[in-house]
Short mmCIF file of C-alpha atoms in Angstrom, two decimals:
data_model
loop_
_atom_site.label_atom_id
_atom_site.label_comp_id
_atom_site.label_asym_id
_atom_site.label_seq_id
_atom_site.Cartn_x
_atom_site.Cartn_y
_atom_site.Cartn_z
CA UNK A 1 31.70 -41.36 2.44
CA UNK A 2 32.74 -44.11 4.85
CA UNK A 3 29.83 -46.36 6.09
CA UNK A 4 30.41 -48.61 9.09
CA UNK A 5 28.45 -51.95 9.14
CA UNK A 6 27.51 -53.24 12.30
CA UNK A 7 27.84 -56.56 13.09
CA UNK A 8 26.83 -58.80 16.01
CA UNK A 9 29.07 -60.54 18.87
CA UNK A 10 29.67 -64.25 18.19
CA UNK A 11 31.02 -66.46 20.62
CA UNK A 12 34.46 -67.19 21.14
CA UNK A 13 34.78 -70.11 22.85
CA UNK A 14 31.61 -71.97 23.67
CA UNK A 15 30.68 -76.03 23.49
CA UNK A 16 31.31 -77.52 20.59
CA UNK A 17 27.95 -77.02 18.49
CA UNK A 18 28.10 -73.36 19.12
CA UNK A 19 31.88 -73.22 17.66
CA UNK A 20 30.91 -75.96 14.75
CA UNK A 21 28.56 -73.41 12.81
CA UNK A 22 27.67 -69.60 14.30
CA UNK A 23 24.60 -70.28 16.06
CA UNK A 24 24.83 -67.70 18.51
CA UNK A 25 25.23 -65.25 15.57
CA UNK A 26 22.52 -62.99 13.92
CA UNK A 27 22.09 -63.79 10.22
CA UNK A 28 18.97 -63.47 7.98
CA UNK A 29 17.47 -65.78 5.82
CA UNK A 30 13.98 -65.80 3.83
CA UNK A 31 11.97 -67.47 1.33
CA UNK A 32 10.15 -64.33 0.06
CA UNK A 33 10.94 -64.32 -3.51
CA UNK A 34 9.18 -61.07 -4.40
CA UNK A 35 11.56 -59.28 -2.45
CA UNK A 36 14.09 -56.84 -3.80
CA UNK A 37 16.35 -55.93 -0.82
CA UNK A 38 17.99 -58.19 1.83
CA UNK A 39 15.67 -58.08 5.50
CA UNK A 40 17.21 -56.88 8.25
CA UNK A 41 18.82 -59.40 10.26
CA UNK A 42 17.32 -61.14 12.91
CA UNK A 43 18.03 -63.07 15.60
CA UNK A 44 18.54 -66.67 16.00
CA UNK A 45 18.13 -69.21 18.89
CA UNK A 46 21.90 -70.00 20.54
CA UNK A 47 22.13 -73.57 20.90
CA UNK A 48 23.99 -75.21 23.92
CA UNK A 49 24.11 -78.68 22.25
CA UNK A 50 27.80 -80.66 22.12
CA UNK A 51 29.17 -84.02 22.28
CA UNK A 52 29.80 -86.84 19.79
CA UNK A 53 28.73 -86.49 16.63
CA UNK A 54 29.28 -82.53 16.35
CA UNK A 55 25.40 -81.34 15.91
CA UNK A 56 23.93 -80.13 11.94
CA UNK A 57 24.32 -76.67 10.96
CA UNK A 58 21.56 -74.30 12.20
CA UNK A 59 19.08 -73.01 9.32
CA UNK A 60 22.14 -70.03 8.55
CA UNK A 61 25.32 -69.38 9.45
CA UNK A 62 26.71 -65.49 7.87
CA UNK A 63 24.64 -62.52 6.65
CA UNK A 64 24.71 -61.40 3.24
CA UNK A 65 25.91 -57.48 2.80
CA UNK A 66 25.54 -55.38 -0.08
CA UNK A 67 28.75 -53.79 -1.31
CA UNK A 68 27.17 -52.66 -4.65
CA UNK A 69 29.41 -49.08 -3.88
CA UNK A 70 32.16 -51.54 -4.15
CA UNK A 71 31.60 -52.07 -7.90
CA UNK A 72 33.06 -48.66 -8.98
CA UNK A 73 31.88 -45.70 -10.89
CA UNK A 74 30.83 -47.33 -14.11
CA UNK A 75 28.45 -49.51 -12.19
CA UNK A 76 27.16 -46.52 -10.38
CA UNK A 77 26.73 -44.78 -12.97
CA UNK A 78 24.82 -47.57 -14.67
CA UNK A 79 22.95 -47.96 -11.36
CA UNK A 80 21.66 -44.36 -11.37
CA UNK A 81 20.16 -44.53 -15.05
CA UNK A 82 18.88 -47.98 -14.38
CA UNK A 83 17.01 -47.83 -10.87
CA UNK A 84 14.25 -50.45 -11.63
CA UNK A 85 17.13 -53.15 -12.86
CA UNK A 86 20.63 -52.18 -10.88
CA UNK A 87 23.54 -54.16 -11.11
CA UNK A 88 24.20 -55.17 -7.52
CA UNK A 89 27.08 -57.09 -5.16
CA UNK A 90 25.84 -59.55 -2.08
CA UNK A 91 28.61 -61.07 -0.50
CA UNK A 92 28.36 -63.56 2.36
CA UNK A 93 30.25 -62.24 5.77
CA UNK A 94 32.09 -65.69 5.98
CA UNK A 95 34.61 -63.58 8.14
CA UNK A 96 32.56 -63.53 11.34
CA UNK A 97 32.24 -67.10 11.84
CA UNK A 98 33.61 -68.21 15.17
CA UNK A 99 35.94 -70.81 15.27
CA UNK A 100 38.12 -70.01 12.08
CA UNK A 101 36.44 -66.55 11.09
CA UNK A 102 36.14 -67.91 7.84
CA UNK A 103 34.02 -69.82 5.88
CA UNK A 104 36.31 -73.40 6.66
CA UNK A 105 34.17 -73.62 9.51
CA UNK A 106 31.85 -75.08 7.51
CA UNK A 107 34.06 -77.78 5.77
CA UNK A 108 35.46 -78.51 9.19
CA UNK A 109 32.33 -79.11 11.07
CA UNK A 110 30.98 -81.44 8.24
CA UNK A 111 34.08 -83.38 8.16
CA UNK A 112 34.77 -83.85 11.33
CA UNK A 113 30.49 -85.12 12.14
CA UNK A 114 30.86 -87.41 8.71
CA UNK A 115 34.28 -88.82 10.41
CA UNK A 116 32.86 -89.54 13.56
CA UNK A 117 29.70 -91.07 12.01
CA UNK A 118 31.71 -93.55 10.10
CA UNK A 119 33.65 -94.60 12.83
CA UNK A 120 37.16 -92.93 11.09
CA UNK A 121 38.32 -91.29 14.09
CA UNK A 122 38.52 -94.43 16.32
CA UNK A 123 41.56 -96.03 16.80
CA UNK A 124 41.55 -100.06 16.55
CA UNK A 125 42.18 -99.79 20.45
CA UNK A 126 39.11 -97.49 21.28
CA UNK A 127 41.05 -94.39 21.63
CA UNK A 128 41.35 -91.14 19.80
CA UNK A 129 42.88 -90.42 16.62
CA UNK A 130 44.83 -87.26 15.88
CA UNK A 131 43.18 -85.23 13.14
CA UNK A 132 46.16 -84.05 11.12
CA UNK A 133 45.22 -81.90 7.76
CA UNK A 134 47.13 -79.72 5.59
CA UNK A 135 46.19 -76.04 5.33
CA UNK A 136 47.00 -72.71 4.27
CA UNK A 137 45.59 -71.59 7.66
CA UNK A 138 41.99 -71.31 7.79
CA UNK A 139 41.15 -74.65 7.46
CA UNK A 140 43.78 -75.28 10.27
CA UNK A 141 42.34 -73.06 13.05
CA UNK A 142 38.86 -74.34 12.37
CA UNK A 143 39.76 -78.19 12.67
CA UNK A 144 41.84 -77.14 15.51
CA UNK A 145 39.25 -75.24 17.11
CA UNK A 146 36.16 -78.20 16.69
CA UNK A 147 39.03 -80.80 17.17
CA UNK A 148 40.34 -80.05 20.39
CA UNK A 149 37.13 -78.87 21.77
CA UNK A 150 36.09 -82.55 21.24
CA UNK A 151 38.58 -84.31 22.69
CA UNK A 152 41.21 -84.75 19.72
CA UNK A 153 44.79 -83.78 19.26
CA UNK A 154 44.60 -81.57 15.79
CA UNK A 155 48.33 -81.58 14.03
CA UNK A 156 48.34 -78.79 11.01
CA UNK A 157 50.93 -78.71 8.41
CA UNK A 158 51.37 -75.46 6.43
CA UNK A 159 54.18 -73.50 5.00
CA UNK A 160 56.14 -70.56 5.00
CA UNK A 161 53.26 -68.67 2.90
CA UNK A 162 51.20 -68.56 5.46
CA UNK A 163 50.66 -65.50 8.00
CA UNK A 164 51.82 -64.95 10.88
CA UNK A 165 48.63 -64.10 12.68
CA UNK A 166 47.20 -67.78 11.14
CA UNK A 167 49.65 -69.57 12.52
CA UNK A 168 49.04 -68.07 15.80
CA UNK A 169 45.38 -68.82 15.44
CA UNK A 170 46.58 -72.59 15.15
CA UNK A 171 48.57 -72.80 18.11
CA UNK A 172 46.08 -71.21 20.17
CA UNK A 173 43.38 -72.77 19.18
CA UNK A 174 44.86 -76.24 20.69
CA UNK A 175 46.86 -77.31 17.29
CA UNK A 176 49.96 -78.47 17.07
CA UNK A 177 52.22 -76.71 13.84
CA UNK A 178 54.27 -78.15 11.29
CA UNK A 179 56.13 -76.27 9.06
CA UNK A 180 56.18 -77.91 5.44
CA UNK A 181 59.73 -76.53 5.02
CA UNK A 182 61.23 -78.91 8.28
CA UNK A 183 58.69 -81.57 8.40
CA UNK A 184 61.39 -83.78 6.17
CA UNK A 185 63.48 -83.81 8.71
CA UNK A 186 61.40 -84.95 11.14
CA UNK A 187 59.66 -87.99 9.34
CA UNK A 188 63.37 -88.34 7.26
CA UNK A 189 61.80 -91.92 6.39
CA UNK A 190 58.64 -91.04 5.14
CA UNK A 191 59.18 -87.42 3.80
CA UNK A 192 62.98 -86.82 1.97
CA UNK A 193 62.30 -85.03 -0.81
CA UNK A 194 58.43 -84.32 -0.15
CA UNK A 195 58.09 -80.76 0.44
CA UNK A 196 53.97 -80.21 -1.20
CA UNK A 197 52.06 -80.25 2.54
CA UNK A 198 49.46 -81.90 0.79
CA UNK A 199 51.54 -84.91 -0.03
CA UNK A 200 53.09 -84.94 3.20
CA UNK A 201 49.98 -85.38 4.79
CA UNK A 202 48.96 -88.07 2.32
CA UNK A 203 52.23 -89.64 3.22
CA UNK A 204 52.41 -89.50 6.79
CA UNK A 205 48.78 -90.84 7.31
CA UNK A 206 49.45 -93.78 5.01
CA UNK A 207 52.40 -94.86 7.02
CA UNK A 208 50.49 -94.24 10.42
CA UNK A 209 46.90 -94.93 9.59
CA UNK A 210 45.96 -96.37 12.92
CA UNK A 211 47.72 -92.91 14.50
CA UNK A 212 46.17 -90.02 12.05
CA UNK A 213 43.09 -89.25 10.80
CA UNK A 214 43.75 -87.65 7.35
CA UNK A 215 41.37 -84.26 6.56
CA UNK A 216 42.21 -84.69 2.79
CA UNK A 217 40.13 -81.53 2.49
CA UNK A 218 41.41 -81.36 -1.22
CA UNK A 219 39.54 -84.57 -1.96
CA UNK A 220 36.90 -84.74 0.89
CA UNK A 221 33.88 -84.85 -0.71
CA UNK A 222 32.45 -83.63 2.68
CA UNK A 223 34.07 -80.49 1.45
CA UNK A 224 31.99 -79.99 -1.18
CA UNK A 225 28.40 -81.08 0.60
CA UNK A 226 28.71 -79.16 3.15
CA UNK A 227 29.03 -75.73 1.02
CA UNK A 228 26.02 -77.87 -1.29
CA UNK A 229 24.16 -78.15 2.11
CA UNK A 230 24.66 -74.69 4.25
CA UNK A 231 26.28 -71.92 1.77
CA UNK A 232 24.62 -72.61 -1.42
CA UNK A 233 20.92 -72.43 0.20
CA UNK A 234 21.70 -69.33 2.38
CA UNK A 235 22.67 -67.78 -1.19
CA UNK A 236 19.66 -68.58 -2.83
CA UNK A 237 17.39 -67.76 -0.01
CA UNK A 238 19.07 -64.54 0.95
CA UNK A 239 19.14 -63.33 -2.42
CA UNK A 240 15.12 -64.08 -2.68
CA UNK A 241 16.58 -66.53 -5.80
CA UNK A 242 17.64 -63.18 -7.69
CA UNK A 243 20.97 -64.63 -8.00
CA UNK A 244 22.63 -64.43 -11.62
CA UNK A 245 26.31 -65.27 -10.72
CA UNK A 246 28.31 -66.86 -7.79
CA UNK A 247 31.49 -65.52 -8.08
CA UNK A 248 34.09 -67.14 -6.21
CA UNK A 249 38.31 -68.12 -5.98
CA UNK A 250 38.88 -71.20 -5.67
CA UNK A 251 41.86 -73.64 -3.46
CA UNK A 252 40.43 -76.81 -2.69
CA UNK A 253 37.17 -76.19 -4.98
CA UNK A 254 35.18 -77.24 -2.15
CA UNK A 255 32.98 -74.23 -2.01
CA UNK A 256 32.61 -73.05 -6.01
CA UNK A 257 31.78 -76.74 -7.00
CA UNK A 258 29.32 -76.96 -4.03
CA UNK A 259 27.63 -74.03 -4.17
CA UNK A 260 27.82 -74.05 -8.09
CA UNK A 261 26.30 -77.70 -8.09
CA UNK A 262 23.29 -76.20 -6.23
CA UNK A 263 22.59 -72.62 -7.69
CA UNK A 264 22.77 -73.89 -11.17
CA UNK A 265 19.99 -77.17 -10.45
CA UNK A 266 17.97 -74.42 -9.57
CA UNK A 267 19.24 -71.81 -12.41
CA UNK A 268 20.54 -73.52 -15.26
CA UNK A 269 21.29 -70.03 -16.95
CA UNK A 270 22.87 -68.98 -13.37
CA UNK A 271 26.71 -67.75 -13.80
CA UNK A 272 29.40 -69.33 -12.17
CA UNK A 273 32.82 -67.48 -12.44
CA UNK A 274 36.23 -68.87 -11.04
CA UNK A 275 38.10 -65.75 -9.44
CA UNK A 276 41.90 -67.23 -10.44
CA UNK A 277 45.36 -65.20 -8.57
CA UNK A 278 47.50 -64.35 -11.53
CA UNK A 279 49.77 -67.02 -11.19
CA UNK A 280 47.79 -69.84 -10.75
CA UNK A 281 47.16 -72.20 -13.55
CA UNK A 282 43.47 -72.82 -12.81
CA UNK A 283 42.15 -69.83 -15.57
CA UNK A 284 44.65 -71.63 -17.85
CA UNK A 285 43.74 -75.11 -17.30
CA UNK A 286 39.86 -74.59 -17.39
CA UNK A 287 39.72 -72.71 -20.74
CA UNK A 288 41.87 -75.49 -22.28
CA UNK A 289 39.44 -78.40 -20.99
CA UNK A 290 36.44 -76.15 -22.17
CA UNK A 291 38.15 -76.18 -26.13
CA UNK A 292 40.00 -72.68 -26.26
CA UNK A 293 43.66 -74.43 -26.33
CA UNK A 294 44.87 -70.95 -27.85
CA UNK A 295 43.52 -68.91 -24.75
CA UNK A 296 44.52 -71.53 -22.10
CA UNK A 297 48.01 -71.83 -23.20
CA UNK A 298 48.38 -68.18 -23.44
CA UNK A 299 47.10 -67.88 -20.10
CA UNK A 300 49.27 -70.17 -18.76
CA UNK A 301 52.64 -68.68 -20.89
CA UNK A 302 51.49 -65.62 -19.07
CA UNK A 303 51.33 -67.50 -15.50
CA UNK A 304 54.97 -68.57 -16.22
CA UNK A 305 55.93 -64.74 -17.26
CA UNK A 306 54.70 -63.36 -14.25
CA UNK A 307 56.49 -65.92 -12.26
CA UNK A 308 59.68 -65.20 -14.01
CA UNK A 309 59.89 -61.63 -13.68
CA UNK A 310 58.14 -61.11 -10.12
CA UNK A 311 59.57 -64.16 -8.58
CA UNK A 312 57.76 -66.56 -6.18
CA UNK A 313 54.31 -68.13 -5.89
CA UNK A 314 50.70 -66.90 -5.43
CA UNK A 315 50.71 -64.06 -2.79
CA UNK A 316 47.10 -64.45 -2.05
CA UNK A 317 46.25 -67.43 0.72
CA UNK A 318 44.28 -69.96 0.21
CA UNK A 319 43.68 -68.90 -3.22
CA UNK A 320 44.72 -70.92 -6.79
CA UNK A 321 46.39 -73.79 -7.58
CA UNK A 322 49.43 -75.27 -9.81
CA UNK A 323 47.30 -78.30 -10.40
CA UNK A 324 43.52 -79.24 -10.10
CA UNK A 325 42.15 -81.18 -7.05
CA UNK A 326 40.02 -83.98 -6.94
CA UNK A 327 37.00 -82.01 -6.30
CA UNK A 328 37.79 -79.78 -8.99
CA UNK A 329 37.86 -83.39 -11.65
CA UNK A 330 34.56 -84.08 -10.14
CA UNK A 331 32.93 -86.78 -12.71
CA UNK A 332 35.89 -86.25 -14.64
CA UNK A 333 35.34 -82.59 -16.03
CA UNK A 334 37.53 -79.72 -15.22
CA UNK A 335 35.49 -77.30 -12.82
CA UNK A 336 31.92 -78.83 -14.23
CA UNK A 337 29.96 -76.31 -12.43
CA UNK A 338 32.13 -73.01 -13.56
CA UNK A 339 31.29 -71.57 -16.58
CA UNK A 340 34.60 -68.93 -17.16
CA UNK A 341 37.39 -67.83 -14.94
CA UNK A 342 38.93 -64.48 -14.72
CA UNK A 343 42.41 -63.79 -13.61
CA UNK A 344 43.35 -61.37 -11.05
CA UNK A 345 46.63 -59.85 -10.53
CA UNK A 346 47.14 -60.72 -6.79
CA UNK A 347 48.37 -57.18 -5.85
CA UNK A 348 44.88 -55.94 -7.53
CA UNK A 349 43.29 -58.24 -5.21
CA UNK A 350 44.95 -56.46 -1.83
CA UNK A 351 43.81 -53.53 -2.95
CA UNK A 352 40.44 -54.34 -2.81
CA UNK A 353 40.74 -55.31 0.84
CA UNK A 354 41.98 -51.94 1.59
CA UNK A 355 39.50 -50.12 -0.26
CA UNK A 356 36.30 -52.12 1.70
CA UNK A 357 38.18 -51.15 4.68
CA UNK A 358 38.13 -47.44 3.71
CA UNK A 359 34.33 -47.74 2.45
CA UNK A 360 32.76 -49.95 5.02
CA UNK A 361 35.24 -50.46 8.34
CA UNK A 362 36.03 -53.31 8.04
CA UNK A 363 38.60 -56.16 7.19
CA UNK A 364 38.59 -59.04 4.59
CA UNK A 365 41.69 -61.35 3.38
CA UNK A 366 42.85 -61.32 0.38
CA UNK A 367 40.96 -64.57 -1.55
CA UNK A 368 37.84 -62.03 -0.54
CA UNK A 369 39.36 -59.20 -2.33
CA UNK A 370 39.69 -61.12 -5.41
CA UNK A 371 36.40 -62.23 -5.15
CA UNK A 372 35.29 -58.27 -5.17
CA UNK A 373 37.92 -57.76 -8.11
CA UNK A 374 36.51 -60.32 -10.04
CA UNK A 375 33.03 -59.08 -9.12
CA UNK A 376 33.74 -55.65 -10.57
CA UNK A 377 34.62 -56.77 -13.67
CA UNK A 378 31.78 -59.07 -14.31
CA UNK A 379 29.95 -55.89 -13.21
CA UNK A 380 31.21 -53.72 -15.64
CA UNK A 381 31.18 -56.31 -18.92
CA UNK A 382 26.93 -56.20 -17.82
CA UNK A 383 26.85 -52.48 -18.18
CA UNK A 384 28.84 -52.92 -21.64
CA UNK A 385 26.43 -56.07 -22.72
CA UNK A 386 23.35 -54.87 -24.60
CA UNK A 387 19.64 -55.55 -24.35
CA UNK A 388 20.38 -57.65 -20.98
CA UNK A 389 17.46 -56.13 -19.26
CA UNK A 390 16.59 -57.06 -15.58
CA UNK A 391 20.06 -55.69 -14.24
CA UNK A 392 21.96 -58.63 -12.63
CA UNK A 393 22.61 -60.29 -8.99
CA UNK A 394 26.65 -60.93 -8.35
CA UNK A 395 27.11 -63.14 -4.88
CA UNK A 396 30.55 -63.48 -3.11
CA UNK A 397 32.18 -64.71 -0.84
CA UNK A 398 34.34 -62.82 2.31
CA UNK A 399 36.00 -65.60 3.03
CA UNK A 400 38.27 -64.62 5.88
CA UNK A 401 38.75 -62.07 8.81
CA UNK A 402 41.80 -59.55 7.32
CA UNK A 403 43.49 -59.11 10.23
CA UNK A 404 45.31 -61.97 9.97
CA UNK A 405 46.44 -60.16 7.50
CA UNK A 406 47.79 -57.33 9.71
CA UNK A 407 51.83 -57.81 9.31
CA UNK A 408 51.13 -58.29 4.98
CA UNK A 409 48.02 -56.87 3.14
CA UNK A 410 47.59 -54.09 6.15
CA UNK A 411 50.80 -53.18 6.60
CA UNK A 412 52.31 -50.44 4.36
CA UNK A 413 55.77 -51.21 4.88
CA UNK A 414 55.64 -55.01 3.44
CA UNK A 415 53.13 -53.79 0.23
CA UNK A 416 55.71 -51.16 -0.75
CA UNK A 417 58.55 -54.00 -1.10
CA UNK A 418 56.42 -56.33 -2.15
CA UNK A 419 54.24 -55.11 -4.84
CA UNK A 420 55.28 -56.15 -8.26
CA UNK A 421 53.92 -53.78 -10.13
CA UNK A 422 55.17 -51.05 -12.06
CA UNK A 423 53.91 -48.19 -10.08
CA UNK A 424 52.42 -48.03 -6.69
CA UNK A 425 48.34 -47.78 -7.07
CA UNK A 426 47.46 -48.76 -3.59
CA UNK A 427 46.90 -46.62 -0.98
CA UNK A 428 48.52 -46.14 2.47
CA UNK A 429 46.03 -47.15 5.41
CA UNK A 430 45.35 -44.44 7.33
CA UNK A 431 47.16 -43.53 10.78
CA UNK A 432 49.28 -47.33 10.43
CA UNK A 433 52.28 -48.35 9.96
CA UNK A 434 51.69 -51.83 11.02
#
């Protein structure tokens, strides 16, 4: 049976506070630790506040929704035997959020108040500096968003990986776009041969530091605080501190070392579990660095396999990584805060979008279904684990609104000829053809 979940109207363009963290949103948030079940939501007081430094988060900025039916029948099944200790799925609705409807709202709000607090977005002349960041998208319409709304010119490099409907989010937002792919040519003496929009953003605002103002979200450890700060005590409060693993992809590892960092000071024996695309190396690298040498190299001789015979990259945005990040060498260990990472088969992953669609009416992108892929299996290996007693807590994140996903994970036509797989297993969205 399909169950609609209701959500509330955020504001769409409002001062700057209001766009910096959903304040004029309904969440929930408690400190009642006896509780078993989410409250209802409630409402919160908009704020009107603006100006120069951007204004702290408000006390929470996305409800937490149970998908436990998303776990599948073996967890049901488990459930139905085990009422007093289920097995159950929270995930945070980072997809409402108002500037970026995703949860880089966060990161970009912190990072842009930290900036202007140190005096890094000043110009030696008194004026303005341009905010220029790489990003797979989401990241790029929320510093656009908060940017411009402030004053600043926001310039956002991405590729050709990146939607359609993200790009557009840019642009209108106030951003200007470049595309990775034929930004060489326009900086030909700063950028032959650099095609990585991370490194062209390095590059650019080294040569022009006066000009840009570089995000560096990758390495920003504003990044990380701010999902330490906001996201990781929303999850322990909304989950009444019943939370037994934080299961979550990971790009610039901003948000699972944050929010790991957190949970587990308050949890030692707390979870933490990467959710790794198929062809990323992440799964790979992190087993090695944690002693399995055998798994990690098989895991990445797989990577390589699947990237031989299904050509390309990672299909999923904003998802996995070739290499780690600096936030991700944090104190120089490899993902300190994670304690395994599961590998996803990206295709799996769009699938799950569709299927929350079909249960619950709504939309998520695809780094959000991998997150509820992942979740299911951690799910089931509980029901298979013996004497575990007290059921367990799985928290997510839906990171991102899916319908800028509407010409790719939505749209039947480009899943047929691009799935990989052997046989088709996902299902056709019903009445589109978008």
């Amino acid at each position: 049976m399909k169950r609609t979940i209701r959500f509330n109207n955020f504001a769409r363009s409002a001062v700057t506070g209001i766009l910096l963290f959903a304040v004029a949103s309904r969440a929930f948030i408690t400190t009642d630790a006896s509780a078993s079940a989410p409250p209802k939501p409630s409402p919160t007081t908009p704020s009107s506040s603006g100006g120069a430094p951007p204004p702290p988060p408000p006390s929470v900025l996305s409800e937490l929704l149970d998908l436990t039916d998303a776990l599948g029948p073996k967890v049901a099944a488990f459930n139905r035997r085990n009422a007093d200790r289920p097995i159950r799925l929270l995930a945070k609705a980072e997809f409402r959020n108002p500037a970026s409807q995703s949860h880089k709202d966060r990161i970009a709000g912190a990072i842009v108040r930290e900036a202007v607090g140190r005096g890094d977005l000043t110009r030696r002349d008194g004026s303005k500096k341009t905010i220029i960041a790489a990003s797979s998208g989401n990241t790029g319409a929320a510093m656009a968003t908060i940017g411009t709304q402030m004053g600043y010119n926001v310039t956002i490099i991405t590729n050709k990986a990146c939607s359609q409907e993200k790009r557009n989010n840019i642009i209108n937002a106030g951003g200007k776009l470049w595309m990775a792919e034929e930004l060489p040519n326009l900086f030909p003496d700063v950028l032959t041969g650099v095609h990585c929009y991370m490194k062209q953003e390095h590059r650019i605002s080294r040569r022009y530091p006066d000009r840009y103002f570089s995000v560096n979200q990758y390495e920003n450890m504003d990044n990380m605080m701010a999902h330490y700060e906001t996201t990781a005590r929303e999850i322990w409060d909304q989950s009444h501190r019943k939370v037994s693993h934080f299961v979550m992809a990971a790009s610039t590892g901003g948000t699972i070392m944050g929010v790991g960092k957190y949970l587990k000071e308050r949890r030692e024996n707390l979870r933490v579990v990467l959710a790794d695309p198929h062809k990323s190396n992440l799964a790979g690298i992190f087993e090695t660095a944690r002693g399995d040498v055998h798994r990690g190299n098989a895991i990445l001789e797989r990577v390589q396999n699947h990237i031989e015979e299904e050509g390309g990259g990672i299909q999923v945005e904003g998802a996995g990584k070739k290499e780690l990040t600096k936030i991700m060498k944090m104190d120089d260990q490899v993902l300190k805060y994670v304690d395994e990472a599961v590998a996803i088969h990206d295709f799996d992953a769009f699938d799950a979008c569709r299927e929350i669609e079909r249960r619950y009416g709504f939309r998520i992108g695809g780094s959000a279904g991998l997150n509820v892929c992942a979740c299911r299996r951690i799910a089931e290996r509980c029901v298979d684990e013996e004497g575990r007693g007290g059921g367990a807590v799985l928290v997510t994140m839906l990171c991102d609104d899916g319908n800028k996903y509407k010409s790719k994970i939505f749209n039947d036509k480009w899943m047929e000829a691009n799935d990989p797989r052997g046989r088709r297993k996902w299902q056709r969205c019903p009445g589109r053809g978008e």
